[in-house]
Amino acid sequence: MDMQGAAERADAMFYATVGEIKPEIEWVHYTTTTGSCDVTRYWTVMTVVSEQRRGSFLGVVERFWKASGYRIKTVNPSKDMPAIYATSADGFGIRVKFGYKGQAFLQVTSPCVDESKVSVPTKAANGRTYDGRPPTPNVRSAFWSAETPVPDPAPTP
């Protein structure tokens, strides 16, 4: 696999993860970095997630990653800035972490791959950002901002 293939694999991991989050969240592509033999893609969630909803959000992500065969490496249960780190069976690292005031960030890093050029993601983001500025949360949803009662979680097998 080359760096472009790794970037596309990272994109697929991200799209699959956010596809499991209901109601839908808004997100934007942030940046791509390359190392000597790896690629990292970053995305920013533009939907503000309240403190009360962060556990639910992370629970959905963790269950999906486990069902997808990812190995959970670390869970940071911080009340303000929780995070989950995992590794896929093919060696890609994936994480979701919360930052200031409920803004979530996702990152996927490839294992060592062959060097190549890397193009920008082809799928259009579904969130809004401000031109020329780093993404900041700017979307409020009734559910993720805790204005809607939390449904009972699905039982875990």
JSON list of C-alpha atoms in Angstrom, two decimals:
[
{"chain": "A", "resi": 1, "resn": "MET", "atom": "CA", "xyz": [0.00, 0.00, 0.00]},
{"chain": "A", "resi": 2, "resn": "ASP", "atom": "CA", "xyz": [1.24, 3.51, -0.74]},
{"chain": "A", "resi": 3, "resn": "MET", "atom": "CA", "xyz": [0.47, 6.77, 1.07]},
{"chain": "A", "resi": 4, "resn": "GLN", "atom": "CA", "xyz": [-2.51, 7.54, -1.19]},
{"chain": "A", "resi": 5, "resn": "GLY", "atom": "CA", "xyz": [-4.00, 4.12, -0.48]},
{"chain": "A", "resi": 6, "resn": "ALA", "atom": "CA", "xyz": [-3.40, 4.65, 3.24]},
{"chain": "A", "resi": 7, "resn": "ALA", "atom": "CA", "xyz": [-5.14, 8.05, 3.08]},
{"chain": "A", "resi": 8, "resn": "GLU", "atom": "CA", "xyz": [-8.13, 6.45, 1.35]},
{"chain": "A", "resi": 9, "resn": "ARG", "atom": "CA", "xyz": [-8.22, 3.69, 3.98]},
{"chain": "A", "resi": 10, "resn": "ALA", "atom": "CA", "xyz": [-8.13, 6.35, 6.72]},
{"chain": "A", "resi": 11, "resn": "ASP", "atom": "CA", "xyz": [-11.00, 8.19, 5.05]},
{"chain": "A", "resi": 12, "resn": "ALA", "atom": "CA", "xyz": [-13.05, 4.98, 4.88]},
{"chain": "A", "resi": 13, "resn": "MET", "atom": "CA", "xyz": [-12.47, 4.32, 8.59]},
{"chain": "A", "resi": 14, "resn": "PHE", "atom": "CA", "xyz": [-13.61, 7.83, 9.44]},
{"chain": "A", "resi": 15, "resn": "TYR", "atom": "CA", "xyz": [-16.69, 7.76, 7.18]},
{"chain": "A", "resi": 16, "resn": "ALA", "atom": "CA", "xyz": [-17.74, 4.40, 8.62]},
{"chain": "A", "resi": 17, "resn": "THR", "atom": "CA", "xyz": [-17.32, 5.69, 12.17]},
{"chain": "A", "resi": 18, "resn": "VAL", "atom": "CA", "xyz": [-19.33, 8.88, 11.74]},
{"chain": "A", "resi": 19, "resn": "GLY", "atom": "CA", "xyz": [-21.93, 6.93, 9.79]},
{"chain": "A", "resi": 20, "resn": "GLU", "atom": "CA", "xyz": [-22.77, 5.07, 13.00]},
{"chain": "A", "resi": 21, "resn": "ILE", "atom": "CA", "xyz": [-23.43, 8.23, 15.02]},
{"chain": "A", "resi": 22, "resn": "LYS", "atom": "CA", "xyz": [-27.14, 9.05, 15.17]},
{"chain": "A", "resi": 23, "resn": "PRO", "atom": "CA", "xyz": [-28.45, 11.64, 14.92]},
{"chain": "A", "resi": 24, "resn": "GLU", "atom": "CA", "xyz": [-25.93, 12.68, 12.30]},
{"chain": "A", "resi": 25, "resn": "ILE", "atom": "CA", "xyz": [-23.12, 15.02, 13.28]},
{"chain": "A", "resi": 26, "resn": "GLU", "atom": "CA", "xyz": [-21.56, 17.69, 11.11]},
{"chain": "A", "resi": 27, "resn": "TRP", "atom": "CA", "xyz": [-17.83, 17.42, 10.39]},
{"chain": "A", "resi": 28, "resn": "VAL", "atom": "CA", "xyz": [-15.12, 18.94, 8.23]},
{"chain": "A", "resi": 29, "resn": "HIS", "atom": "CA", "xyz": [-11.81, 17.75, 6.87]},
{"chain": "A", "resi": 30, "resn": "TYR", "atom": "CA", "xyz": [-9.03, 19.43, 8.78]},
{"chain": "A", "resi": 31, "resn": "THR", "atom": "CA", "xyz": [-5.62, 18.45, 7.46]},
{"chain": "A", "resi": 32, "resn": "THR", "atom": "CA", "xyz": [-3.42, 15.63, 6.23]},
{"chain": "A", "resi": 33, "resn": "THR", "atom": "CA", "xyz": [0.17, 15.10, 7.30]},
{"chain": "A", "resi": 34, "resn": "THR", "atom": "CA", "xyz": [2.77, 12.69, 6.02]},
{"chain": "A", "resi": 35, "resn": "GLY", "atom": "CA", "xyz": [5.78, 11.35, 7.86]},
{"chain": "A", "resi": 36, "resn": "SER", "atom": "CA", "xyz": [8.71, 9.41, 6.49]},
{"chain": "A", "resi": 37, "resn": "CYS", "atom": "CA", "xyz": [6.42, 6.44, 5.78]},
{"chain": "A", "resi": 38, "resn": "ASP", "atom": "CA", "xyz": [2.99, 7.17, 7.29]},
{"chain": "A", "resi": 39, "resn": "VAL", "atom": "CA", "xyz": [-0.09, 9.31, 6.66]},
{"chain": "A", "resi": 40, "resn": "THR", "atom": "CA", "xyz": [-2.37, 10.97, 9.19]},
{"chain": "A", "resi": 41, "resn": "ARG", "atom": "CA", "xyz": [-5.79, 12.40, 8.37]},
{"chain": "A", "resi": 42, "resn": "TYR", "atom": "CA", "xyz": [-7.59, 14.73, 10.76]},
{"chain": "A", "resi": 43, "resn": "TRP", "atom": "CA", "xyz": [-11.27, 15.72, 10.94]},
{"chain": "A", "resi": 44, "resn": "THR", "atom": "CA", "xyz": [-13.10, 18.14, 13.19]},
{"chain": "A", "resi": 45, "resn": "VAL", "atom": "CA", "xyz": [-16.64, 17.59, 14.42]},
{"chain": "A", "resi": 46, "resn": "MET", "atom": "CA", "xyz": [-18.54, 20.85, 14.05]},
{"chain": "A", "resi": 47, "resn": "THR", "atom": "CA", "xyz": [-21.52, 19.70, 16.13]},
{"chain": "A", "resi": 48, "resn": "VAL", "atom": "CA", "xyz": [-21.16, 20.82, 19.73]},
{"chain": "A", "resi": 49, "resn": "VAL", "atom": "CA", "xyz": [-21.49, 17.80, 22.03]},
{"chain": "A", "resi": 50, "resn": "SER", "atom": "CA", "xyz": [-22.60, 18.61, 25.58]},
{"chain": "A", "resi": 51, "resn": "GLU", "atom": "CA", "xyz": [-20.85, 17.22, 28.61]},
{"chain": "A", "resi": 52, "resn": "GLN", "atom": "CA", "xyz": [-23.93, 15.05, 29.28]},
{"chain": "A", "resi": 53, "resn": "ARG", "atom": "CA", "xyz": [-23.76, 13.49, 25.78]},
{"chain": "A", "resi": 54, "resn": "ARG", "atom": "CA", "xyz": [-20.02, 12.83, 25.45]},
{"chain": "A", "resi": 55, "resn": "GLY", "atom": "CA", "xyz": [-20.26, 9.42, 27.13]},
{"chain": "A", "resi": 56, "resn": "SER", "atom": "CA", "xyz": [-23.09, 8.38, 24.81]},
{"chain": "A", "resi": 57, "resn": "PHE", "atom": "CA", "xyz": [-21.17, 9.63, 21.77]},
{"chain": "A", "resi": 58, "resn": "LEU", "atom": "CA", "xyz": [-18.03, 7.74, 22.79]},
{"chain": "A", "resi": 59, "resn": "GLY", "atom": "CA", "xyz": [-20.04, 4.63, 23.63]},
{"chain": "A", "resi": 60, "resn": "VAL", "atom": "CA", "xyz": [-21.43, 4.51, 20.09]},
{"chain": "A", "resi": 61, "resn": "VAL", "atom": "CA", "xyz": [-17.94, 4.90, 18.67]},
{"chain": "A", "resi": 62, "resn": "GLU", "atom": "CA", "xyz": [-16.37, 2.30, 20.97]},
{"chain": "A", "resi": 63, "resn": "ARG", "atom": "CA", "xyz": [-19.07, -0.31, 20.23]},
{"chain": "A", "resi": 64, "resn": "PHE", "atom": "CA", "xyz": [-18.68, 0.26, 16.49]},
{"chain": "A", "resi": 65, "resn": "TRP", "atom": "CA", "xyz": [-14.90, -0.01, 16.64]},
{"chain": "A", "resi": 66, "resn": "LYS", "atom": "CA", "xyz": [-15.07, -3.24, 18.65]},
{"chain": "A", "resi": 67, "resn": "ALA", "atom": "CA", "xyz": [-17.65, -4.68, 16.22]},
{"chain": "A", "resi": 68, "resn": "SER", "atom": "CA", "xyz": [-15.30, -3.70, 13.36]},
{"chain": "A", "resi": 69, "resn": "GLY", "atom": "CA", "xyz": [-12.45, -5.69, 14.89]},
{"chain": "A", "resi": 70, "resn": "TYR", "atom": "CA", "xyz": [-10.51, -2.74, 16.25]},
{"chain": "A", "resi": 71, "resn": "ARG", "atom": "CA", "xyz": [-8.55, -3.26, 19.46]},
{"chain": "A", "resi": 72, "resn": "ILE", "atom": "CA", "xyz": [-9.25, -0.57, 22.05]},
{"chain": "A", "resi": 73, "resn": "LYS", "atom": "CA", "xyz": [-5.88, 0.61, 23.35]},
{"chain": "A", "resi": 74, "resn": "THR", "atom": "CA", "xyz": [-6.78, 3.42, 25.74]},
{"chain": "A", "resi": 75, "resn": "VAL", "atom": "CA", "xyz": [-9.90, 5.06, 27.10]},
{"chain": "A", "resi": 76, "resn": "ASN", "atom": "CA", "xyz": [-9.53, 8.40, 28.84]},
{"chain": "A", "resi": 77, "resn": "PRO", "atom": "CA", "xyz": [-12.67, 8.81, 30.98]},
{"chain": "A", "resi": 78, "resn": "SER", "atom": "CA", "xyz": [-12.06, 12.51, 31.67]},
{"chain": "A", "resi": 79, "resn": "LYS", "atom": "CA", "xyz": [-15.31, 14.37, 32.32]},
{"chain": "A", "resi": 80, "resn": "ASP", "atom": "CA", "xyz": [-14.23, 17.37, 30.25]},
{"chain": "A", "resi": 81, "resn": "MET", "atom": "CA", "xyz": [-11.96, 15.91, 27.56]},
{"chain": "A", "resi": 82, "resn": "PRO", "atom": "CA", "xyz": [-12.57, 12.16, 27.19]},
{"chain": "A", "resi": 83, "resn": "ALA", "atom": "CA", "xyz": [-10.93, 10.14, 24.42]},
{"chain": "A", "resi": 84, "resn": "ILE", "atom": "CA", "xyz": [-10.72, 6.65, 22.92]},
{"chain": "A", "resi": 85, "resn": "TYR", "atom": "CA", "xyz": [-7.70, 5.25, 21.06]},
{"chain": "A", "resi": 86, "resn": "ALA", "atom": "CA", "xyz": [-7.87, 2.05, 19.00]},
{"chain": "A", "resi": 87, "resn": "THR", "atom": "CA", "xyz": [-5.97, 0.06, 16.38]},
{"chain": "A", "resi": 88, "resn": "SER", "atom": "CA", "xyz": [-7.46, -1.70, 13.37]},
{"chain": "A", "resi": 89, "resn": "ALA", "atom": "CA", "xyz": [-6.47, -5.24, 12.41]},
{"chain": "A", "resi": 90, "resn": "ASP", "atom": "CA", "xyz": [-4.36, -3.82, 9.55]},
{"chain": "A", "resi": 91, "resn": "GLY", "atom": "CA", "xyz": [-2.38, -1.54, 11.88]},
{"chain": "A", "resi": 92, "resn": "PHE", "atom": "CA", "xyz": [-4.11, 1.82, 11.46]},
{"chain": "A", "resi": 93, "resn": "GLY", "atom": "CA", "xyz": [-4.42, 3.88, 14.64]},
{"chain": "A", "resi": 94, "resn": "ILE", "atom": "CA", "xyz": [-7.70, 5.71, 15.16]},
{"chain": "A", "resi": 95, "resn": "ARG", "atom": "CA", "xyz": [-8.79, 8.06, 17.90]},
{"chain": "A", "resi": 96, "resn": "VAL", "atom": "CA", "xyz": [-11.58, 10.36, 18.89]},
{"chain": "A", "resi": 97, "resn": "LYS", "atom": "CA", "xyz": [-10.99, 12.94, 21.58]},
{"chain": "A", "resi": 98, "resn": "PHE", "atom": "CA", "xyz": [-12.90, 15.86, 22.96]},
{"chain": "A", "resi": 99, "resn": "GLY", "atom": "CA", "xyz": [-11.42, 19.29, 23.35]},
{"chain": "A", "resi": 100, "resn": "TYR", "atom": "CA", "xyz": [-12.64, 22.60, 24.62]},
{"chain": "A", "resi": 101, "resn": "LYS", "atom": "CA", "xyz": [-16.41, 22.94, 25.12]},
{"chain": "A", "resi": 102, "resn": "GLY", "atom": "CA", "xyz": [-17.40, 19.68, 23.45]},
{"chain": "A", "resi": 103, "resn": "GLN", "atom": "CA", "xyz": [-15.58, 19.88, 20.16]},
{"chain": "A", "resi": 104, "resn": "ALA", "atom": "CA", "xyz": [-14.57, 16.40, 19.01]},
{"chain": "A", "resi": 105, "resn": "PHE", "atom": "CA", "xyz": [-11.58, 15.54, 16.85]},
{"chain": "A", "resi": 106, "resn": "LEU", "atom": "CA", "xyz": [-10.91, 12.34, 14.95]},
{"chain": "A", "resi": 107, "resn": "GLN", "atom": "CA", "xyz": [-7.57, 11.17, 13.68]},
{"chain": "A", "resi": 108, "resn": "VAL", "atom": "CA", "xyz": [-6.43, 8.11, 11.71]},
{"chain": "A", "resi": 109, "resn": "THR", "atom": "CA", "xyz": [-2.73, 7.29, 11.29]},
{"chain": "A", "resi": 110, "resn": "SER", "atom": "CA", "xyz": [-1.47, 4.61, 8.92]},
{"chain": "A", "resi": 111, "resn": "PRO", "atom": "CA", "xyz": [1.24, 2.06, 9.57]},
{"chain": "A", "resi": 112, "resn": "CYS", "atom": "CA", "xyz": [4.42, 2.44, 7.50]},
{"chain": "A", "resi": 113, "resn": "VAL", "atom": "CA", "xyz": [3.56, 2.40, 3.76]},
{"chain": "A", "resi": 114, "resn": "ASP", "atom": "CA", "xyz": [5.31, 3.14, 0.47]},
{"chain": "A", "resi": 115, "resn": "GLU", "atom": "CA", "xyz": [5.92, 6.80, -0.28]},
{"chain": "A", "resi": 116, "resn": "SER", "atom": "CA", "xyz": [3.64, 8.52, -2.77]},
{"chain": "A", "resi": 117, "resn": "LYS", "atom": "CA", "xyz": [1.78, 11.76, -3.27]},
{"chain": "A", "resi": 118, "resn": "VAL", "atom": "CA", "xyz": [-1.40, 12.15, -1.24]},
{"chain": "A", "resi": 119, "resn": "SER", "atom": "CA", "xyz": [-4.45, 13.95, -2.58]},
{"chain": "A", "resi": 120, "resn": "VAL", "atom": "CA", "xyz": [-7.12, 15.67, -0.56]},
{"chain": "A", "resi": 121, "resn": "PRO", "atom": "CA", "xyz": [-10.20, 13.66, 0.46]},
{"chain": "A", "resi": 122, "resn": "THR", "atom": "CA", "xyz": [-12.77, 13.33, -2.31]},
{"chain": "A", "resi": 123, "resn": "LYS", "atom": "CA", "xyz": [-15.92, 13.21, -0.19]},
{"chain": "A", "resi": 124, "resn": "ALA", "atom": "CA", "xyz": [-17.36, 16.63, 0.61]},
{"chain": "A", "resi": 125, "resn": "ALA", "atom": "CA", "xyz": [-17.61, 17.50, 4.29]},
{"chain": "A", "resi": 126, "resn": "ASN", "atom": "CA", "xyz": [-21.12, 17.97, 5.62]},
{"chain": "A", "resi": 127, "resn": "GLY", "atom": "CA", "xyz": [-20.22, 20.74, 8.09]},
{"chain": "A", "resi": 128, "resn": "ARG", "atom": "CA", "xyz": [-19.59, 24.44, 7.80]},
{"chain": "A", "resi": 129, "resn": "THR", "atom": "CA", "xyz": [-16.29, 26.10, 8.55]},
{"chain": "A", "resi": 130, "resn": "TYR", "atom": "CA", "xyz": [-14.97, 29.62, 8.29]},
{"chain": "A", "resi": 131, "resn": "ASP", "atom": "CA", "xyz": [-12.79, 30.21, 5.23]},
{"chain": "A", "resi": 132, "resn": "GLY", "atom": "CA", "xyz": [-9.12, 30.38, 6.06]},
{"chain": "A", "resi": 133, "resn": "ARG", "atom": "CA", "xyz": [-9.54, 29.68, 9.76]},
{"chain": "A", "resi": 134, "resn": "PRO", "atom": "CA", "xyz": [-9.18, 26.50, 11.82]},
{"chain": "A", "resi": 135, "resn": "PRO", "atom": "CA", "xyz": [-12.49, 24.69, 12.33]},
{"chain": "A", "resi": 136, "resn": "THR", "atom": "CA", "xyz": [-14.41, 25.69, 15.44]},
{"chain": "A", "resi": 137, "resn": "PRO", "atom": "CA", "xyz": [-17.69, 24.16, 16.59]},
{"chain": "A", "resi": 138, "resn": "ASN", "atom": "CA", "xyz": [-20.60, 26.08, 15.12]},
{"chain": "A", "resi": 139, "resn": "VAL", "atom": "CA", "xyz": [-23.49, 23.65, 14.89]},
{"chain": "A", "resi": 140, "resn": "ARG", "atom": "CA", "xyz": [-26.01, 22.97, 17.62]},
{"chain": "A", "resi": 141, "resn": "SER", "atom": "CA", "xyz": [-28.25, 19.95, 17.50]},
{"chain": "A", "resi": 142, "resn": "ALA", "atom": "CA", "xyz": [-31.06, 19.42, 19.96]},
{"chain": "A", "resi": 143, "resn": "PHE", "atom": "CA", "xyz": [-29.87, 15.91, 20.71]},
{"chain": "A", "resi": 144, "resn": "TRP", "atom": "CA", "xyz": [-26.11, 16.38, 21.04]},
{"chain": "A", "resi": 145, "resn": "SER", "atom": "CA", "xyz": [-26.49, 19.59, 23.02]},
{"chain": "A", "resi": 146, "resn": "ALA", "atom": "CA", "xyz": [-28.59, 17.66, 25.60]},
{"chain": "A", "resi": 147, "resn": "GLU", "atom": "CA", "xyz": [-31.90, 19.33, 24.84]},
{"chain": "A", "resi": 148, "resn": "THR", "atom": "CA", "xyz": [-33.49, 15.94, 24.09]},
{"chain": "A", "resi": 149, "resn": "PRO", "atom": "CA", "xyz": [-33.78, 13.06, 26.58]},
{"chain": "A", "resi": 150, "resn": "VAL", "atom": "CA", "xyz": [-31.14, 10.34, 26.20]},
{"chain": "A", "resi": 151, "resn": "PRO", "atom": "CA", "xyz": [-32.65, 7.10, 24.85]},
{"chain": "A", "resi": 152, "resn": "ASP", "atom": "CA", "xyz": [-31.88, 3.85, 26.65]},
{"chain": "A", "resi": 153, "resn": "PRO", "atom": "CA", "xyz": [-28.65, 2.44, 25.23]},
{"chain": "A", "resi": 154, "resn": "ALA", "atom": "CA", "xyz": [-28.81, -0.71, 23.17]},
{"chain": "A", "resi": 155, "resn": "PRO", "atom": "CA", "xyz": [-27.87, -3.77, 25.23]},
{"chain": "A", "resi": 156, "resn": "THR", "atom": "CA", "xyz": [-24.33, -4.95, 24.69]},
{"chain": "A", "resi": 157, "resn": "PRO", "atom": "CA", "xyz": [-23.88, -8.57, 23.72]}
]
